[in-house]
Every structure is written in structure tokens, then in C-alpha cells.
Amino acid sequence: MTERRRLDRVAIVGASLAGITAAESLRTRGYGGSITMVGAEHHRPYDRPPLSKRLLQGTWEADRTQLRSAEALAGLGLDWRLGQAAVALDPTTREIRLADGGTVGYDAALLCTGTTARQLPHPTPLRGIHTLRTLEDAVAIRAALDRAPRVAVVGGGFIGAEVAAEARRRGLAVTMLEALPVPLSRGLGERMGRLCADLHVRHGVDVRCGVTVRGFDGDAGRLSRVLLSDGTTIDADLAVVGIGSAPATDWLAGSGLLVDDGVVCDPFCRSSAPGVYAAGDVARWHNGLFGVQTRIEHWTNAREQAIAAVATMLADHGAGGEPTPYSPVPYVWSDQYGSRIQVAGRPSPHVDAVRVVHRDDATDATVALYRDGDTLIGALAINAPKLLLPYRRMIADRIRWEDALTAC
Ligand SMILES: Cc1cc2nc3c(=O)[nH]c(=O)nc-3n(C[C@H](O)[C@H](O)[C@H](O)COP(=O)(O)OP(=O)(O)OC[C@H]3O[C@@H](n4cnc5c(N)ncnc54)[C@H](O)[C@@H]3O)c2cc1C
């Protein structure tokens, strides 16, 4: 739905990567009105990828994760409302209510509230069980790792994998628990999932697949054992639960906004309410490049979608340009044991969809391509960033599978 209302007041909810990118983009594109930045956390915007990498390793302290310097932030002229969760949005009065009872009025609002870490369905008061989403989470896990515990990583996704890699770098005993038959197989297929899991096995992680956590057991209020669905137990003093995340949309209940595994948007990042847009991990929209309704929890998408949503917002309000659909090639990376894993596009788990087109046993360098019918749809690279680049472009160009196989 397009707007022809004046744009004098923009409210951004979620003061993280998508939020700060949007604020910068508004200013860069000449918007001179007010920008209110509402953030549930007390921190200025900080970066999450280092939380499971350099911060856990101890090579970075918390202040290095800041996304922008104090001077750069001051230059944006934002009205900061940090440590204030938005608790309601009224699209009729165009007001956002904050936890302290205050309100923020808007002509346009951009929702960038990201996700929260999923928890296991076993509430327990035991100490030693963590999830990893925020700076505080990372600092707490690092402190726990410093006590040299036995570590259980629940979930073989990228965040769990990075925690496992850091724990092994420290020489700790690590068990990785994965409900699927092969870690990452739902996204990358069994063959490539196994290749990624082999990294952990080679570095001494006890990788157990096809098991789920049944509960936890402890001594003197501390975790000491993880109870598994196959009846076995694992001795562990630290459990890091990395079983995915859920879009932070609870506060929108009652707003009338269409929410379905994220804020549902059109191809231009517009929500179902006039003047309300969404970007980053919380947004679910139609990606016309692949013809799918999708939500992406990747760093690059949070940046690119924030810029796209701002472009739509300005165009809708007659403040420049024409709206264009947001149709990116998804991209994510992960660093484990000094190896870089990169995924572009939308890999398919189907067994006949994948073809390894490059493999060097000496360096582990691997490139695998994925097809959807006769079209290149995704690519996985391990230790081969330069080789991945042209495939990212080919995926964007919807190149034919046969052409992709002969191109590089
Ligand atoms: C440990 C970790 C490692 C990662 N590593 C990688 C990586 O290597 N590569 C990669 O591509 N991606 C990685 N990611 C994912 C990447 O960090 C996210 O995609 C990115 O942070 C999304 O940005 P965002 O601004 O959409 O949301 P978020 O960064 O989640 O920020 C949302 C913000 O909104 C706030 N908020 C929520 N609800 C409210 C409310 N009601 N009112 C006000 N504020 C609210 C939250 O407190 C938060 O500060 C990693 C994520 C984590 C957690």
C-alpha cells in the first residue's frame, strides 16, 4: 500500500544491524526529519557474528563489537530510546507504545526487532545452560568456557558449530547433539552436511546425531549431566543450546499486522499496515528471484533489506525514487577451526540436487553447486571464497545448470 503522507517522523524499532543501517540510509538519501531509534537492549548497536567467534576466543572485548563509533552515531542525529522495548503498535493512530508507558508517534515505522534464541522445552533452574544471541550471552559463555568445563553443544547449526570449535581450540571435551541424522542436512543435504560435520569429528568433537535432549540433571544447582532421548546421558558442566531462533513479534499481538513466522511483507518490504515496513531477521517477504515467501537470518540480508525498506519508504512518501522489489541472493558465512564455510542462494537438501565441482583434499577447499530443475539455485564453499563469487552472480542471473557447470 503506498503512502502520500508527509514524512517527518520515522520510528525504527530494533537498534541493531538492520536498524542502524536504515538510519544511515535515511540520512544518506537526504531525509532530514526526526528518527527515533527504539532498542530493547541498553547497548548502542553492536555486531553479532563476533559474539560466537572473536569474543568467545577472547581476542575481542565487548567494545570492539560496536557497529559504529560514538562520533558516527552522533552525526546521525537520532532520538535514542535504549533499554526500552516497544510493547505495542497502533497503526490507526500511528503510535508505538514503550515499556515505560511512553509513546512514539510516526509517519513511517521500520520494524527491525530480529529474533530471540529458541529454548528447549525443559525449564530448569540449573546454572550452566546457555543460549547465544546477545552480548551478555557471549560474555557469560566465555566466562563459563574459562572454567574449562565439559561442554555439550545442543544443535549442529552454525552457532553451535562455532561454539564447539572454540571449545575444542581450548582443548575442552565437547559433545555435539543433533536431532537430524546429519547436522545441517535440512539446508545443505546429507552429503554436504556430513562434510561440514566431519570438520568437528576431525577436531575431536563427539558428534551424536538422531538424538534430542530429554532433560538436564545437576549437582548443587549446577548442570552436570544432559539426558538424551536414546536413554544415554552425557557428563557436561556447560550446555550451549543452539536450536535456532524465533522472530521477535510477540509485541505486535493486537496491532492487526499480519504476522506469520515474522512480519509478513510484500516484495517491497511493506507490512500489511500503511506506513509500516520491516527488515532483517524479523521480516518475511516474497523474494521474487526464487518465487518464495522467505525469512532470512543472515547478516548481509539485514543490511541489504534495511536499505531496500528505506528506499521503499522514501518512494512511498514521495521523497524520492520508485519502489523496486527486494529480491536478493541470500548469503551467509561461518568460521570454524580456521575454515570458512559460505553459502549463497537457496541450496536444496535433495540428494540429486547437489554436485561437487571443486575439491582439494590438501586444503579442504570445496565448492558444491545446487540445482532446482535446470537452474542453478545455490552454492556452498568451504575455504574457497574466490571460487564462490562468480556463482553468487550466476545465481542472481538465474543461469542454467548446465551453463553453471561449464562456466568456471
Ligand atoms: C552469535 C551469532 C553469530 C552470528 N554469526 C553470523 C555469521 O557468521 N554470518 C551471518 O551471516 N550471520 C550471522 N549471525 C546472524 C546475524 O547476526 C543476524 O542476521 C543479524 O544480527 C540480524 O540483524 P537484525 O538487525 O535484523 O536483528 P538483531 O541483530 O537480532 O537485532 C534486533 C534488535 O531488536 C531488539 N528488539 C527486539 N524486540 C524489540 C522490541 N519489542 N522493542 C525494541 N527493540 C527490540 C533486540 O533487542 C535487538 O537488539 C549471527 C548471529 C548470532 C546471534
XYZ file of C-alpha atoms in Angstrom, residues 5-394:
390
model
C 1.586 11.376 3.666
C 4.437 13.775 4.545
C 7.416 12.037 6.020
C 8.641 13.983 9.051
C 8.863 11.320 11.738
C 10.428 7.898 11.280
C 10.446 5.368 14.108
C 12.857 2.443 13.930
C 12.208 -0.406 16.350
C 15.268 -2.581 16.991
C 18.634 -0.838 17.443
C 20.877 -3.410 15.859
C 22.307 -4.083 12.394
C 19.162 -3.524 10.316
C 18.071 -0.578 12.476
C 21.319 1.369 12.311
C 21.769 0.618 8.614
C 18.294 2.015 7.978
C 19.028 5.188 9.955
C 22.223 5.740 7.973
C 20.470 5.068 4.713
C 17.728 7.594 5.542
C 20.325 10.284 6.224
C 22.461 9.374 3.215
C 19.427 9.707 0.998
C 18.712 13.174 2.334
C 15.926 12.554 4.860
C 16.167 15.395 7.373
C 13.215 14.678 9.676
C 13.282 13.005 13.073
C 14.397 9.403 13.559
C 13.527 7.734 16.839
C 15.550 4.599 17.494
C 13.877 2.237 19.961
C 16.011 -0.593 21.323
C 15.162 -3.157 23.981
C 18.838 -3.621 24.811
C 20.771 -0.939 26.699
C 23.627 -1.088 24.191
C 24.274 1.036 21.157
C 24.132 -1.174 18.027
C 26.660 -3.987 18.164
C 27.591 -6.797 15.820
C 26.503 -10.368 16.499
C 28.814 -12.525 14.309
C 31.877 -11.792 16.509
C 29.942 -12.997 19.570
C 30.455 -16.640 18.599
C 33.938 -16.022 17.166
C 36.397 -13.351 18.361
C 34.547 -12.518 21.554
C 34.406 -16.158 22.670
C 38.071 -16.546 21.733
C 38.950 -13.555 23.878
C 40.708 -11.773 21.014
C 37.987 -9.088 21.127
C 36.457 -7.412 24.118
C 32.841 -6.253 24.123
C 33.596 -2.693 22.964
C 35.134 -3.970 19.711
C 31.727 -5.306 18.666
C 30.224 -1.806 18.383
C 28.881 -1.357 14.859
C 29.601 2.393 14.710
C 31.796 4.853 16.594
C 30.208 7.336 19.001
C 31.043 10.152 16.536
C 29.366 8.382 13.626
C 26.259 7.765 15.721
C 26.164 11.369 16.933
C 26.321 12.526 13.310
C 23.063 10.739 12.539
C 21.057 12.921 14.930
C 18.924 10.127 16.324
C 16.489 10.287 19.210
C 17.638 7.204 21.131
C 15.269 5.196 23.308
C 17.546 2.420 24.514
C 16.663 -0.099 27.182
C 13.063 0.426 26.121
C 11.179 -2.408 24.471
C 8.321 -1.445 22.210
C 5.271 -3.210 23.624
C 2.508 -2.260 21.190
C 1.907 -0.670 17.816
C -1.300 1.073 16.779
C -1.391 1.546 13.016
C -4.532 3.708 13.270
C -3.052 6.400 15.497
C 0.463 5.653 14.197
C 1.885 5.258 17.665
C 4.296 2.828 19.230
C 3.990 2.276 22.957
C 7.117 1.663 25.014
C 7.609 -0.447 28.125
C 7.787 2.661 30.343
C 4.365 3.780 29.111
C 5.723 6.464 26.767
C 4.714 6.634 23.114
C 6.493 7.372 19.870
C 4.432 8.746 17.010
C 5.459 8.050 13.438
C 4.660 8.817 9.839
C 6.607 5.688 8.896
C 7.883 2.907 11.120
C 10.527 0.304 10.331
C 10.412 -2.897 12.364
C 13.866 -4.454 12.858
C 13.345 -6.464 16.021
C 15.273 -9.519 14.832
C 14.910 -12.833 16.607
C 15.339 -14.395 20.018
C 17.064 -17.712 20.694
C 14.758 -20.714 20.890
C 14.789 -22.506 24.221
C 14.439 -26.200 24.915
C 11.092 -27.185 26.416
C 12.737 -28.154 29.722
C 12.671 -25.174 32.070
C 15.330 -25.778 34.699
C 16.861 -23.584 37.377
C 20.249 -25.279 36.875
C 23.206 -22.990 36.194
C 25.389 -23.786 33.199
C 22.769 -23.843 30.424
C 23.043 -21.013 27.917
C 21.779 -19.726 24.590
C 23.781 -17.304 22.439
C 22.101 -14.257 20.964
C 23.254 -11.187 22.902
C 26.482 -9.664 24.124
C 25.624 -10.723 27.675
C 25.086 -14.302 26.471
C 28.517 -14.340 24.824
C 30.290 -12.855 27.837
C 28.625 -15.426 30.101
C 29.569 -18.343 27.818
C 33.157 -17.132 27.588
C 33.377 -16.960 31.364
C 31.932 -20.468 31.560
C 34.445 -21.763 28.982
C 37.243 -20.218 31.062
C 36.302 -22.616 33.863
C 37.390 -25.440 31.489
C 34.226 -27.483 31.649
C 32.945 -30.443 29.711
C 30.798 -28.898 27.017
C 27.589 -30.106 25.400
C 26.517 -28.210 22.309
C 22.850 -28.785 21.572
C 22.222 -28.276 17.855
C 24.670 -28.653 14.989
C 23.801 -25.370 13.219
C 26.356 -22.644 12.608
C 26.207 -21.024 16.048
C 26.536 -24.352 17.866
C 29.322 -25.328 15.477
C 31.264 -22.139 16.203
C 30.940 -22.654 19.955
C 32.130 -26.260 19.538
C 35.129 -25.073 17.508
C 36.134 -22.552 20.165
C 35.729 -25.096 22.954
C 37.946 -27.561 21.087
C 40.529 -24.828 20.423
C 40.720 -24.559 24.201
C 41.192 -28.332 24.409
C 37.858 -28.941 26.151
C 35.815 -32.137 25.828
C 32.904 -31.378 23.505
C 29.822 -33.379 22.578
C 27.592 -32.076 19.794
C 23.988 -33.246 19.899
C 21.974 -33.065 16.718
C 18.375 -34.188 16.237
C 18.770 -34.683 12.473
C 20.561 -37.744 11.068
C 23.287 -35.379 9.823
C 23.972 -31.800 11.002
C 22.891 -29.093 8.522
C 21.276 -31.716 6.292
C 17.934 -29.931 6.209
C 19.527 -26.997 4.419
C 22.579 -28.428 2.650
C 21.603 -32.057 2.108
C 23.185 -35.092 3.772
C 26.348 -35.247 1.697
C 27.450 -31.655 2.320
C 26.118 -31.713 5.882
C 28.386 -34.712 6.523
C 31.350 -32.850 5.070
C 30.744 -29.963 7.499
C 30.216 -32.364 10.412
C 33.484 -34.147 9.557
C 35.322 -30.950 10.451
C 34.142 -31.426 14.035
C 34.887 -35.124 14.106
C 38.426 -34.497 12.854
C 38.900 -31.909 15.597
C 37.850 -34.348 18.287
C 34.197 -33.456 18.856
C 31.939 -36.353 19.798
C 29.151 -35.751 17.255
C 25.926 -37.600 18.109
C 23.092 -37.427 15.608
C 19.473 -38.507 15.741
C 19.205 -37.689 19.453
C 17.343 -34.980 21.308
C 17.654 -33.640 24.819
C 15.193 -35.166 27.265
C 16.268 -33.093 30.236
C 19.119 -31.924 32.429
C 20.470 -33.134 35.726
C 22.676 -31.313 38.176
C 24.557 -31.200 41.444
C 24.245 -28.310 43.883
C 22.283 -26.216 41.409
C 24.775 -26.682 38.559
C 24.428 -28.693 35.392
C 26.297 -31.976 35.500
C 24.501 -34.251 33.010
C 22.447 -33.958 29.841
C 19.789 -36.659 29.475
C 19.193 -37.851 25.925
C 16.226 -39.332 24.103
C 18.093 -42.616 23.465
C 18.374 -43.203 27.219
C 22.041 -42.266 27.463
C 23.497 -39.355 29.429
C 26.421 -37.038 28.834
C 28.551 -35.518 31.556
C 28.625 -31.779 30.998
C 29.092 -28.658 33.108
C 28.210 -26.283 30.281
C 25.442 -26.711 27.694
C 25.072 -24.225 24.873
C 21.714 -24.581 23.202
C 21.761 -23.520 19.542
C 18.472 -24.771 18.181
C 17.514 -21.775 16.089
C 15.658 -18.600 16.811
C 12.174 -17.142 16.618
C 11.158 -13.749 15.222
C 10.604 -11.115 17.927
C 6.983 -10.304 17.098
C 5.099 -11.000 20.354
C 4.802 -7.277 20.988
C 2.794 -6.886 17.768
C -0.093 -9.014 19.048
C -3.188 -6.842 18.848
C -1.663 -4.476 16.288
C -3.581 -6.072 13.432
C -0.330 -6.529 11.491
C -0.095 -9.756 9.569
C 2.441 -11.889 11.434
C 3.287 -15.434 10.391
C 6.775 -16.601 11.313
C 7.851 -12.952 11.083
C 6.298 -9.688 9.954
C 4.716 -10.559 6.631
C 5.727 -8.071 3.945
C 5.137 -7.580 0.242
C 8.077 -7.796 -2.184
C 8.953 -4.167 -1.323
C 9.312 -4.679 2.474
C 5.917 -3.126 3.268
C 3.988 -4.777 6.078
C 0.210 -5.186 5.957
C -0.257 -1.802 7.740
C 0.157 1.509 5.931
C 3.451 3.220 6.700
C 4.923 0.184 8.488
C 7.893 -1.632 6.966
C 10.126 -4.462 8.176
C 13.705 -5.573 7.550
C 16.277 -8.065 8.766
C 15.776 -11.295 10.677
C 12.188 -10.406 11.622
C 10.867 -9.790 8.102
C 9.145 -12.402 5.995
C 8.611 -11.359 2.429
C 8.230 -12.596 -1.120
C 11.616 -12.957 -2.807
C 10.709 -12.771 -6.485
C 14.107 -14.083 -7.590
C 13.183 -17.532 -6.295
C 9.416 -17.079 -6.174
C 9.247 -17.915 -2.461
C 7.956 -16.388 0.751
C 11.029 -16.339 2.958
C 12.678 -15.026 6.118
C 16.460 -14.865 6.332
C 18.587 -14.784 9.481
C 21.839 -13.613 7.899
C 23.987 -10.547 8.470
C 24.146 -9.499 4.806
C 20.388 -9.656 4.438
C 19.814 -7.449 7.496
C 21.936 -4.734 5.871
C 20.618 -5.062 2.342
C 16.975 -5.333 3.359
C 17.206 -2.280 5.632
C 18.463 -0.253 2.670
C 15.716 -1.662 0.444
C 12.999 -0.914 3.014
C 14.207 2.680 3.363
C 14.140 3.089 -0.422
C 10.516 1.896 -0.480
C 9.592 4.108 2.477
C 11.005 7.220 0.805
C 9.436 6.369 -2.555
C 6.052 5.695 -0.953
C 6.125 9.122 0.690
C 7.119 10.954 -2.449
C 10.607 11.525 -1.071
C 12.498 10.038 -4.000
C 12.754 7.121 -6.384
C 10.424 4.350 -7.403
C 9.958 1.284 -5.208
C 11.738 -1.789 -6.513
C 11.158 -5.333 -5.314
C 13.755 -6.669 -2.899
C 14.999 -9.914 -4.426
C 18.493 -10.773 -3.162
C 20.642 -13.887 -3.328
C 20.845 -14.959 0.355
C 24.391 -15.245 1.682
C 25.820 -16.467 4.984
C 29.248 -17.406 6.293
C 30.543 -19.278 9.303
C 34.066 -19.642 10.705
C 35.033 -22.923 12.343
C 38.524 -24.272 13.154
C 40.075 -21.702 10.804
C 37.838 -22.862 7.947
C 35.352 -20.526 6.317
C 32.038 -22.007 5.215
C 29.938 -19.861 2.874
C 26.510 -20.491 1.466
C 24.861 -18.482 -1.303
C 21.368 -18.811 -2.702
C 18.918 -21.465 -1.606
C 20.637 -24.868 -1.506
C 18.324 -27.816 -1.733
C 18.555 -30.876 0.528
C 17.516 -33.246 -2.269
C 20.136 -35.843 -2.911
C 20.271 -35.341 -6.681
C 20.341 -31.545 -6.408
C 23.987 -31.199 -5.433
C 27.207 -31.540 -7.453
C 30.736 -31.020 -6.094
C 32.577 -29.010 -8.729
C 35.803 -28.350 -6.840
C 37.652 -30.311 -4.147
C 41.212 -30.029 -2.870
C 41.925 -32.585 -0.144
C 45.076 -30.771 0.966
C 43.260 -27.556 1.907
C 39.739 -28.953 2.269
C 38.686 -26.384 -0.328
C 35.310 -27.440 -1.690
C 32.663 -25.916 -3.906
C 29.296 -27.614 -4.344
C 26.503 -26.358 -6.560
C 22.775 -26.932 -6.112
C 20.108 -27.105 -8.770
C 16.389 -26.637 -8.928
C 15.323 -28.380 -12.125
C 17.619 -26.946 -14.780
C 18.507 -23.763 -12.864
C 21.464 -23.063 -10.568
C 19.906 -22.203 -7.220
C 22.646 -22.336 -4.592
C 26.335 -22.806 -3.860
C 28.374 -23.935 -0.870
C 32.052 -23.103 -0.491
C 34.480 -24.306 2.135
C 37.806 -22.450 2.160
C 37.135 -21.187 -1.349
C 35.796 -17.605 -1.123
C 37.095 -16.525 -4.510
C 35.544 -19.512 -6.240
C 32.147 -18.744 -4.701
C 31.939 -15.191 -6.038
C 31.071 -15.917 -9.679
C 28.444 -18.449 -8.595
C 26.740 -15.806 -6.455
C 26.385 -13.705 -9.585
C 25.193 -16.676 -11.628
